[in-house]
Coordinates of C-alpha atoms and ligand atoms in Angstrom, one line a residue:
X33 CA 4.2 250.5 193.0
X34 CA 3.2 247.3 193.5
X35 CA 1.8 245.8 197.1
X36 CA 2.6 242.4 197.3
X37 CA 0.3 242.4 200.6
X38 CA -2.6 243.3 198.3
X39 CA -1.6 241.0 195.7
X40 CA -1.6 237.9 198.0
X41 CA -5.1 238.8 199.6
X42 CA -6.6 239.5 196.1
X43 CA -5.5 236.1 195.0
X44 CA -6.5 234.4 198.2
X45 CA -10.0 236.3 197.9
X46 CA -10.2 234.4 194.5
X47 CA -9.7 231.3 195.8
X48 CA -12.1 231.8 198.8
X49 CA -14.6 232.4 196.1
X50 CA -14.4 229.8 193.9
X51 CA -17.1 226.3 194.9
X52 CA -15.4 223.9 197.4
X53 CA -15.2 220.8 194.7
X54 CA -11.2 220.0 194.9
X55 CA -10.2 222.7 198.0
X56 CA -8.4 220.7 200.9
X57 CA -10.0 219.7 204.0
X58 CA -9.5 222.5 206.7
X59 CA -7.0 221.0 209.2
X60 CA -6.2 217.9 207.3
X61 CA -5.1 218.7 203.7
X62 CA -3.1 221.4 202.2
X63 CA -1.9 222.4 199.2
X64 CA -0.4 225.3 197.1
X65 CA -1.7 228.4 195.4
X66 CA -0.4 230.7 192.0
X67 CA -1.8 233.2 190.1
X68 CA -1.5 234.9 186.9
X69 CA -3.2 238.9 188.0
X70 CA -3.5 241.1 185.1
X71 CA -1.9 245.1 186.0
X72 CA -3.4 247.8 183.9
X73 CA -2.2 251.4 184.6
X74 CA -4.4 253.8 183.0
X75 CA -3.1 257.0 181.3
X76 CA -5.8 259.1 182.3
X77 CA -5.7 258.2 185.9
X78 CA -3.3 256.9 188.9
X79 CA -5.6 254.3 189.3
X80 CA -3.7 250.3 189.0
X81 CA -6.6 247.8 188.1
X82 CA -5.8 244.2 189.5
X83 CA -7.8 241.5 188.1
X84 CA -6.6 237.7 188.5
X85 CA -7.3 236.0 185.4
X86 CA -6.3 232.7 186.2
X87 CA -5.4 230.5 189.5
X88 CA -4.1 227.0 190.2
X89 CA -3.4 224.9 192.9
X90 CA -1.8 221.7 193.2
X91 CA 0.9 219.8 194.7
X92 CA 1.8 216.6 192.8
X93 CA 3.4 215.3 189.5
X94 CA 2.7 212.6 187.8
X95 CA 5.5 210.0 186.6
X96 CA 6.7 209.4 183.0
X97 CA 5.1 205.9 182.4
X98 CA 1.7 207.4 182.8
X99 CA 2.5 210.1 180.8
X100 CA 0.0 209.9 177.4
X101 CA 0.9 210.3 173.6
X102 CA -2.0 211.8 172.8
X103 CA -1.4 215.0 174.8
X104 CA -4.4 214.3 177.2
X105 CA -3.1 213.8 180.7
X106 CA -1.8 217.3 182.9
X107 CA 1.8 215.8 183.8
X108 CA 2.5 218.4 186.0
X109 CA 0.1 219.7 188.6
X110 CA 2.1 222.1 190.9
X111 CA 0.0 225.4 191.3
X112 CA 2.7 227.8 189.0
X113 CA 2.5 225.0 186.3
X114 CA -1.6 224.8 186.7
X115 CA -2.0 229.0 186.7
X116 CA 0.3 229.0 183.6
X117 CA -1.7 227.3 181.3
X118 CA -4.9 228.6 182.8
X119 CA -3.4 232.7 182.1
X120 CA -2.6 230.6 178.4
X121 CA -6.3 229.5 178.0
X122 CA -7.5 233.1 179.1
X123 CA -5.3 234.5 176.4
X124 CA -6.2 232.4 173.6
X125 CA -9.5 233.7 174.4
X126 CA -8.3 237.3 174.2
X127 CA -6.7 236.4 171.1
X128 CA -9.9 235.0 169.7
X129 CA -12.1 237.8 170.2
X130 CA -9.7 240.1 169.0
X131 CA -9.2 239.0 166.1
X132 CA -12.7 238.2 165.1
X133 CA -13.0 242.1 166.0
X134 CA -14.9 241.2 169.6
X135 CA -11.9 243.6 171.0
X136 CA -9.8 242.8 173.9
X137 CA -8.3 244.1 177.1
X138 CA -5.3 242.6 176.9
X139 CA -4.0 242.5 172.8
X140 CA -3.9 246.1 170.3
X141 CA -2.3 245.2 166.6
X142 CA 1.5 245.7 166.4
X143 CA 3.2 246.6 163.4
X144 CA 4.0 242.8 161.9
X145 CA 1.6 241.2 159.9
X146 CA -1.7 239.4 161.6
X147 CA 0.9 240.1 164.8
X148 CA -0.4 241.3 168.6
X149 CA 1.2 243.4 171.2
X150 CA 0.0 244.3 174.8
X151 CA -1.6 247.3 175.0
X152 CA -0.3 250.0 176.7
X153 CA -0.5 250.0 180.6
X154 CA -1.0 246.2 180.8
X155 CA 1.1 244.0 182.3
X156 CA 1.4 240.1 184.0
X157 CA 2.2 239.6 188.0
X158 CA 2.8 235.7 189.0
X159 CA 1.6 235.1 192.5
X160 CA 2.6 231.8 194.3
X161 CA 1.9 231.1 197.9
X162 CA 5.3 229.5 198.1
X163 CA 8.7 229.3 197.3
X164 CA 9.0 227.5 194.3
X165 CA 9.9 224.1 194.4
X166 CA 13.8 223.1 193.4
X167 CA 16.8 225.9 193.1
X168 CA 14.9 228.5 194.7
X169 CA 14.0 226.5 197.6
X170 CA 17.8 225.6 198.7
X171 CA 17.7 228.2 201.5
X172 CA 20.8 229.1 203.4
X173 CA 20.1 228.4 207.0
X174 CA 22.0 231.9 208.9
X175 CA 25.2 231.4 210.6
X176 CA 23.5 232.8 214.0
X177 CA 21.2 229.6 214.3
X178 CA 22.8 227.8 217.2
X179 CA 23.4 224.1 216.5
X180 CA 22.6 222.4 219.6
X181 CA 22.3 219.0 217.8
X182 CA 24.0 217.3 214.7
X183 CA 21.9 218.2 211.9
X184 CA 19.6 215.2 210.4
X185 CA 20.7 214.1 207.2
X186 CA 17.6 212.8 205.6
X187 CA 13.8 213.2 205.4
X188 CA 14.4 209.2 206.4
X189 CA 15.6 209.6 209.5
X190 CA 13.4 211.8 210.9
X191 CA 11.0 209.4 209.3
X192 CA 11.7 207.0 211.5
X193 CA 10.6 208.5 214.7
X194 CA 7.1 207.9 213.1
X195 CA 5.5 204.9 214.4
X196 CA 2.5 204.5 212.5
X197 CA 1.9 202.3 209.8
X198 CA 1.9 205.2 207.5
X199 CA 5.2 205.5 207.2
X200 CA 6.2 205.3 202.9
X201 CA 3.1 207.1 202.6
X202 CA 4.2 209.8 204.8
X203 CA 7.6 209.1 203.5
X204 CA 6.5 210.3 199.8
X205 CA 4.5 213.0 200.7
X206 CA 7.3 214.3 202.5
X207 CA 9.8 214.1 199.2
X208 CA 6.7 215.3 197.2
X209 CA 5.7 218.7 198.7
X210 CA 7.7 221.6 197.6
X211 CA 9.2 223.0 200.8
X212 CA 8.8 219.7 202.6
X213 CA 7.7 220.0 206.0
X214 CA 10.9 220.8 207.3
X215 CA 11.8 223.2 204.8
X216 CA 8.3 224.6 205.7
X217 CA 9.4 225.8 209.3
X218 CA 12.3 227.2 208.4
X219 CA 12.0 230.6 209.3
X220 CA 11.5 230.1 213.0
X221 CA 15.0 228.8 213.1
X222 CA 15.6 225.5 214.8
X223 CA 12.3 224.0 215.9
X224 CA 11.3 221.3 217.4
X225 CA 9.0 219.0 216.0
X226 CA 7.0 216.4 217.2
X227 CA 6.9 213.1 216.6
X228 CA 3.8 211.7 216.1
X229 CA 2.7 208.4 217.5
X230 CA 4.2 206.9 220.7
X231 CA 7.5 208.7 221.3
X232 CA 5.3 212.1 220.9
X233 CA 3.4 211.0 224.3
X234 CA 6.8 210.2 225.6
X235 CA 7.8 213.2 225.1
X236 CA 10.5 213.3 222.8
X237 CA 10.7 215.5 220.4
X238 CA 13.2 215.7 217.4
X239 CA 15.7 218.8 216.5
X240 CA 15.5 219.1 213.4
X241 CA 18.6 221.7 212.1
X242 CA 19.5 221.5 208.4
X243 CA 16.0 222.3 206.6
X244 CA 16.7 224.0 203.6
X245 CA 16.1 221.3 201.3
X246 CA 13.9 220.6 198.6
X247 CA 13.1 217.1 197.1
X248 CA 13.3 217.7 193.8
X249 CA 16.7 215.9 192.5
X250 CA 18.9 216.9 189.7
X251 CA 18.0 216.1 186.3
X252 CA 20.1 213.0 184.5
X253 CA 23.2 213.8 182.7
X254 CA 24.6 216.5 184.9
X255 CA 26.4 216.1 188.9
X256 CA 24.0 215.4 191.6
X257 CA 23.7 216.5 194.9
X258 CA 26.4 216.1 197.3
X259 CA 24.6 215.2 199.7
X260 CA 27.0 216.3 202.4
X261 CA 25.2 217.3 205.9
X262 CA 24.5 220.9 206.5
X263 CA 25.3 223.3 203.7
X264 CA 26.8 221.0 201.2
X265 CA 23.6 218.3 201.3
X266 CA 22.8 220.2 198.1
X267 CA 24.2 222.0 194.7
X268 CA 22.8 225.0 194.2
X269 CA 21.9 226.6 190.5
X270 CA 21.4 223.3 188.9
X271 CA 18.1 222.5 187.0
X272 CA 16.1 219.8 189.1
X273 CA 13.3 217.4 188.4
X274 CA 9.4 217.3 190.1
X275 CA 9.7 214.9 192.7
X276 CA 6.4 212.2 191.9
X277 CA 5.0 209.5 193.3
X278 CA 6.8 206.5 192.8
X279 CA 9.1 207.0 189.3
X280 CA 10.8 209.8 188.2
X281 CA 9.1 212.0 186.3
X282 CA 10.3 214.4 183.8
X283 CA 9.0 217.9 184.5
X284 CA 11.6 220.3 185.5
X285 CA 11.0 222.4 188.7
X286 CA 9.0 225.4 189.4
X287 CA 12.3 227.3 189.9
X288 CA 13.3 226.3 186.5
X289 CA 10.1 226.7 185.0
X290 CA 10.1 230.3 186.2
X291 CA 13.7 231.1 185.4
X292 CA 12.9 229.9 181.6
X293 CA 9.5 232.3 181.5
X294 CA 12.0 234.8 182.3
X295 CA 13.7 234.1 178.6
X296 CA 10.8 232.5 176.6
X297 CA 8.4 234.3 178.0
X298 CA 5.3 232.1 179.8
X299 CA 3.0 232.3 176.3
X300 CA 4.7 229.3 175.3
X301 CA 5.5 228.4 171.9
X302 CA 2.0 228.7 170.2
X303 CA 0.6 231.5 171.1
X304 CA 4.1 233.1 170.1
X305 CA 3.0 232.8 166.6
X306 CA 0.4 235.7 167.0
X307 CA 2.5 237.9 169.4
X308 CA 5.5 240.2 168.3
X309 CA 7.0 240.4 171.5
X310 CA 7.0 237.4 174.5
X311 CA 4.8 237.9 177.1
X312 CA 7.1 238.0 180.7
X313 CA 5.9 238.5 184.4
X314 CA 6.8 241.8 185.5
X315 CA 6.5 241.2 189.4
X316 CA 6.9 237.6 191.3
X317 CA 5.2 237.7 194.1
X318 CA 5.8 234.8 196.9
X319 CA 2.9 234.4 200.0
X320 CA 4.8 234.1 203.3
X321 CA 6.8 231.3 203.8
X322 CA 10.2 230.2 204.1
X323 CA 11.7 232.6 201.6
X324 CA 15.3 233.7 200.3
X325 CA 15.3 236.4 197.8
X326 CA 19.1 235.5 197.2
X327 CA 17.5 232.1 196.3
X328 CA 15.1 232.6 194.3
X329 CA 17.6 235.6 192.5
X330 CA 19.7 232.7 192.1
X331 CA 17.3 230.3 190.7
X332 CA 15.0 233.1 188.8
X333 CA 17.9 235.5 187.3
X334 CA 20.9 234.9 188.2
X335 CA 20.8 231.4 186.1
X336 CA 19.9 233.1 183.1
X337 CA 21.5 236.7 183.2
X338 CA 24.3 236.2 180.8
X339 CA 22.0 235.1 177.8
X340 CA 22.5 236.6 174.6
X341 CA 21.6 236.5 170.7
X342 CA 18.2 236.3 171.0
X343 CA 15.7 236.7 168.4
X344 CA 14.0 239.8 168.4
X345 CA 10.9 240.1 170.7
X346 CA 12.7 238.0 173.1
X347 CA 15.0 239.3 175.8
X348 CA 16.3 238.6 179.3
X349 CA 13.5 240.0 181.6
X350 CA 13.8 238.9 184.9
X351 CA 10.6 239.6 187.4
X352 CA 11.1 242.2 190.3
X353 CA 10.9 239.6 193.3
X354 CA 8.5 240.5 196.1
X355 CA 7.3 239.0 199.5
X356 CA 3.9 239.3 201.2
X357 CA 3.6 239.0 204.9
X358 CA 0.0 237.3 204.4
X359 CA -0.2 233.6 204.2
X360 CA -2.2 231.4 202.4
X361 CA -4.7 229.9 204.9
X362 CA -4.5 226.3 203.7
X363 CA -0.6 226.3 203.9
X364 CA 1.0 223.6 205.4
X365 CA 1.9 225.4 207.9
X366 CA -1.3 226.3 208.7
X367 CA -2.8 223.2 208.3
X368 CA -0.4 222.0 210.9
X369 CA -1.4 224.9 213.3
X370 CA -5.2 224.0 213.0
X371 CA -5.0 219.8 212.6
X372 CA -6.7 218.0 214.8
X373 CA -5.8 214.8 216.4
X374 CA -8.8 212.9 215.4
X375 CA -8.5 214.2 211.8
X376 CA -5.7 211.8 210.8
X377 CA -2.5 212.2 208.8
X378 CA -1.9 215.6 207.2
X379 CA -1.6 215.2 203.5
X380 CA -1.6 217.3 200.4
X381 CA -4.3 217.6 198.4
X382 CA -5.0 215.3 195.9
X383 CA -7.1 217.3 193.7
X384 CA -5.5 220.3 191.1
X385 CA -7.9 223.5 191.2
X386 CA -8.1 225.5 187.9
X387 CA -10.1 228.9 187.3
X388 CA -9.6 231.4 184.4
X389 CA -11.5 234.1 183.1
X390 CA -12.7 232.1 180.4
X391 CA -16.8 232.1 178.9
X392 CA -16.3 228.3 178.9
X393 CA -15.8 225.9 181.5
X394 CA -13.6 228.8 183.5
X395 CA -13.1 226.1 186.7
X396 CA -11.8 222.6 185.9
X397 CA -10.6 220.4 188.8
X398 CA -8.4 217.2 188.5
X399 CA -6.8 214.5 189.9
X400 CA -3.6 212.7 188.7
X401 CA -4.1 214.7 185.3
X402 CA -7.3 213.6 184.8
X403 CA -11.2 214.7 185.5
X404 CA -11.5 215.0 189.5
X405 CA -13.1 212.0 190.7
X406 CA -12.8 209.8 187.4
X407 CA -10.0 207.6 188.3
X408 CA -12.1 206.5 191.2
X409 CA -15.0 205.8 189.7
X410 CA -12.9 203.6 187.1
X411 CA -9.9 202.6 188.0
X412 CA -10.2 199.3 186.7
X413 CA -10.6 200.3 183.0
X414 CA -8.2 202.2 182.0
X415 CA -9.6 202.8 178.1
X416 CA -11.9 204.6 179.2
X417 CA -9.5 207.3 180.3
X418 CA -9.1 208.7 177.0
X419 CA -12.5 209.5 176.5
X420 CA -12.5 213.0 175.5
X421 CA -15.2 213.7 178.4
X422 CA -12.3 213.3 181.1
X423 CA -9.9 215.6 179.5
X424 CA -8.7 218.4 181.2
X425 CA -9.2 222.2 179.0
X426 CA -5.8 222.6 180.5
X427 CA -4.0 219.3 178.7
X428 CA -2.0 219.8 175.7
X429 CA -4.3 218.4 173.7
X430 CA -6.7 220.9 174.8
X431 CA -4.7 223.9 174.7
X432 CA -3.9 222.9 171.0
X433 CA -7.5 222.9 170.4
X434 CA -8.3 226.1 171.0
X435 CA -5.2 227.0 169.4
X436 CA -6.7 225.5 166.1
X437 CA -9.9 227.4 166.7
X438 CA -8.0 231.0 167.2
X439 CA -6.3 229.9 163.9
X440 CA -9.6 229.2 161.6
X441 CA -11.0 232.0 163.5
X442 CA -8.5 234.5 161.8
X443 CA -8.9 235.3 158.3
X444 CA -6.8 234.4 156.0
X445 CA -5.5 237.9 155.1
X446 CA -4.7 238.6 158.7
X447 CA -3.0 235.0 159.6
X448 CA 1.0 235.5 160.6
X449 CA 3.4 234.6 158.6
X450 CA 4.8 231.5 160.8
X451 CA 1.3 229.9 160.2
X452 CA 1.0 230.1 156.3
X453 CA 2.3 227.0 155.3
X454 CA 0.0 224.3 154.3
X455 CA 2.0 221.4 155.8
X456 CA 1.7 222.1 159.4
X457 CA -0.7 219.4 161.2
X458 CA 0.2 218.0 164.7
X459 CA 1.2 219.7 167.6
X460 CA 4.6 219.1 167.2
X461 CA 4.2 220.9 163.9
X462 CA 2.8 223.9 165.5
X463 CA 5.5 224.0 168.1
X464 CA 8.1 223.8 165.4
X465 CA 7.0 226.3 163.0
X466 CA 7.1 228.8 165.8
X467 CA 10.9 229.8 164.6
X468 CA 11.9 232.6 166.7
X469 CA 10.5 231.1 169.9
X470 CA 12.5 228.1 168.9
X471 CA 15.6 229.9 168.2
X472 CA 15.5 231.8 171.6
X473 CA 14.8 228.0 173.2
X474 CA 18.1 227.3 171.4
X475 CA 19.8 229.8 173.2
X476 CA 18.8 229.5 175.9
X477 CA 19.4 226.0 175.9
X478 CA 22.9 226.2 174.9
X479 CA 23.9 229.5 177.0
X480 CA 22.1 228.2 180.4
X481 CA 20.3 225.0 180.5
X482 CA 22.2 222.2 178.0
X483 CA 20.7 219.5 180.4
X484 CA 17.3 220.3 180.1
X485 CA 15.5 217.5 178.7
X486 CA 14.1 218.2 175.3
X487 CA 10.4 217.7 174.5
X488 CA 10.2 213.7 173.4
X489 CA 8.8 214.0 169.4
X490 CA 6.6 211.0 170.0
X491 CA 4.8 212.3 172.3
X492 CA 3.6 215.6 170.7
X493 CA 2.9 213.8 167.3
X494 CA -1.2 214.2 168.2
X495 CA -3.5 216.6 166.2
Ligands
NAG696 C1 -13.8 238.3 184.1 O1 -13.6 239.2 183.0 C2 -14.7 240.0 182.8 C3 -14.5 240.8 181.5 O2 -13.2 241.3 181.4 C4 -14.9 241.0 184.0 O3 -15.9 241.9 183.8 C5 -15.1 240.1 185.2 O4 -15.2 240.9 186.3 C6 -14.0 239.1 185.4 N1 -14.4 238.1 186.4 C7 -13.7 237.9 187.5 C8 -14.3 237.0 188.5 O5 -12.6 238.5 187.7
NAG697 C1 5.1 216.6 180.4 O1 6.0 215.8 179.8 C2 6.5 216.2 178.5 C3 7.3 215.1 177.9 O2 8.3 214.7 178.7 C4 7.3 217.4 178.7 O3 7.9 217.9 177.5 C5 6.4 218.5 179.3 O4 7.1 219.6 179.6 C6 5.7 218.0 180.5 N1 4.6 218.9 180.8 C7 4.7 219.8 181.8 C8 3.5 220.6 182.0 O5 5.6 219.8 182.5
ZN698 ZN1 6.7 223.2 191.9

């Protein structure tokens, strides 16, 4: 049996560990937390090893204009997104060593030719401190919350109790974190919260009823959100996109991201060409927060349940859900409980923590999808951005890297099939020669998710 208590203080022990370069500011900053912990059960005793092999944090997104053809920017820097491709660096790795016969923890040879399975007794648990951001984070408020006040409609209007000068800012920080402050606070029930600034000395404070909102809006093509107070402000099982700074951007929400893992399997199309069965998260375990397991069975199973005709080594494996009563300590809501006044405004963290068990560069930290602390330093040229120095080992382009270097690492004899044609060059190639992992993205695109945006070719066309 799992403890999702022990899972959430192993993951938070990790992050305690690792240097302080990119972790928020106690009191000031918060931000998010997921991990990818590796279960082995051994035959020959009861003993359940739990090792985290990769952790992320993060809160923002970037929007599409920034977004780079050459695969070299991190779009998306939410924590589950981040941990993800850090557990996909760590396995590359795996992959690497076992097949230059290093041997691995992780990978034994399955029957298919130069094909890998898990061994026996290991599996993947996804931690995240939070409730994913979009479905999964539409929370029914209970029927037994009294409603002394009308419900506020918007994250605007109880915006503009805030006298300072802050305001957008606050504004979009608001839209951009994933259970937005008021969605945050949701499980004391109706709260009050206080206005900051003028009217807080005053003594008003604001009711705030109707918090189960998230601001991540439904992707183009399909209905959007009603936008009706109470209950009917949102539609509930519809995919969403990451709310960014500024523009829209076109990452899909954790929720979604998740719910697809479920199907695909979180290896990701790659690494699907050395491995005869996806890769799926047994357990998900969410930190404490504002949680609804009918939510997130919604958003994580429910969504997807009725998918069928898969290839083989794919099949619909939804994640036992689990709560921890154990928060992370640089939540929001604890950041709230220990900010000070002198501190200034609570934010998010800018900066995106990564850490995987990898030999090289294990811990890479960033900002806007780049190098923590370049965009500073440069703002003003932007060419230099590109310069491979500021890449992230998390980036496509990256990832596709050490894909390449697995690849020549393999010999010839034991290469699989899917990657023994001469022809293939870019990533886009790569991605598209990975048949059954692109016939189960069919499906499920058709069966469950027809509005989900499909990768744009241009800007995978890099090698
Ligand atoms: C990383 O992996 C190695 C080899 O599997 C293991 O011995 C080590 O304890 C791991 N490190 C951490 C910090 O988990
Ligand atoms: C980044 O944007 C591309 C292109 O729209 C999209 O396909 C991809 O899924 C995004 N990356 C992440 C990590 O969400
Ligand atoms: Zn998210």
């Amino acid at each position: 049996m799992i403890n999702a208590d022990k899972i959430a203080q192993l993951c938070y022990e990790r992050f305690e560990q690792l240097p302080r370069r990119g972790k928020p500011e106690p009191g000031r900053e918060w931000t998010l937390l997921a991990a990818v912990v590796k279960i082995t059960r051994r035959a020959d005793s009861d003993t359940v090893e739990k090792e985290v092999v990769s952790l992320g944090t993060g809160t923002k997104c970037i929007g599409q204009t920034v977004m780079s053809p050459r695969g070299d920017v991190l779009n998306d820097s939410h924590a589950e997104v981040i941990a993800r491709r850090g557990c996909v660096r760590y396995l590359i790795q795996e992959l690497h060593s076992a097949v230059s016969g290093g041997g691995s923890s992780v990978f034994c040879l399955a029957d298919q030719r130069g094909k890998w399975r898990l061994q026996l007794g290991v599996s993947f648990l996804f931690f995240t401190s939070h409730t994913p951001c979009g479905d999964a984070s539409i929370i029914p408020m209970t029927d037994s919350q009294p409603q002394p006040c009308p419900p506020v409609t918007s994250v605007k209007e109880h915006e503009g109790t805030d006298v300072g000068g802050d305001r957008k800012r606050k504004a979009e920080e608001l839209s951009e974190g994933q259970n937005t402050k008021l969605a945050c606070l949701v499980e004391q029930g109706p709260i009050e919260i206080k206005a900051k600034g003028p009217s807080d000395r005053d003594g008003v404070h604001l009711q705030i009823q109707d918090i189960h909102r998230t601001g991540a809006k439904c992707v183009p093509g399909g209905p959007a959100d009603p936008l009706q107070s109470g209950a009917g402000y949102h539609s509930t099982g519809v995919l969403r996109v990451k709310p960014g700074r500024g523009e829209p951007t076109l990452s899909l929400s954790c929720s979604d991201k998740l719910a697809r893992w479920a199907v695909l399997g979180f290896q990701g199309a790659l690494l699907s060409h050395y491995l005869q069965e996806a890769l799926y998260f047994s357990t998900v375990v969410v930190g404490k927060c504002p949680y609804s397991k009918e939510a997130m069975q919604r958003a994580l199973v429910t969504r997807c349940s009725h998918v069928s005709h898969l290839p083989a080594g794919f099949s619909v494996s939804p994640p036992l859900l689990l709560q921890s009563r154990l928060e992370f300590p640089f939540s929001q809501a604890q950041t709230e409980l220990r900010h000070q006044a002198r501190q200034g405004c609570i934010s998010p963290c800018g900066a995106a923590i990564s850490w995987c068990n990898v030999t090289e560069q294990p811990l890479d930290v960033t900002a806007n999808g780049y190098k923590h602390g370049v965009i500073k330093k440069i703002k003003t040229s932007v060419i230099f951005l590109h310069v491979c120095v500021f890449r992230s080992p998390l980036c496509k382009l990256e990832l596709f890297h050490s894909f390449l270097s697995l690849v020549s690492a393999t010999s010839p004899s034991a290469l699989p099939d899917s990657l023994r044609k001469a022809e293939l060059q870019t990533y886009w190639d790569y991605k598209q020669a990975s048949q059954s992992y692109q016939q189960a993205w069919q499906q499920l695109h058709c069966q469950a998710f027809p509005l989900w945006p499909r990768s744009n070719r241009d800007l995978l066309l890099f090698s």
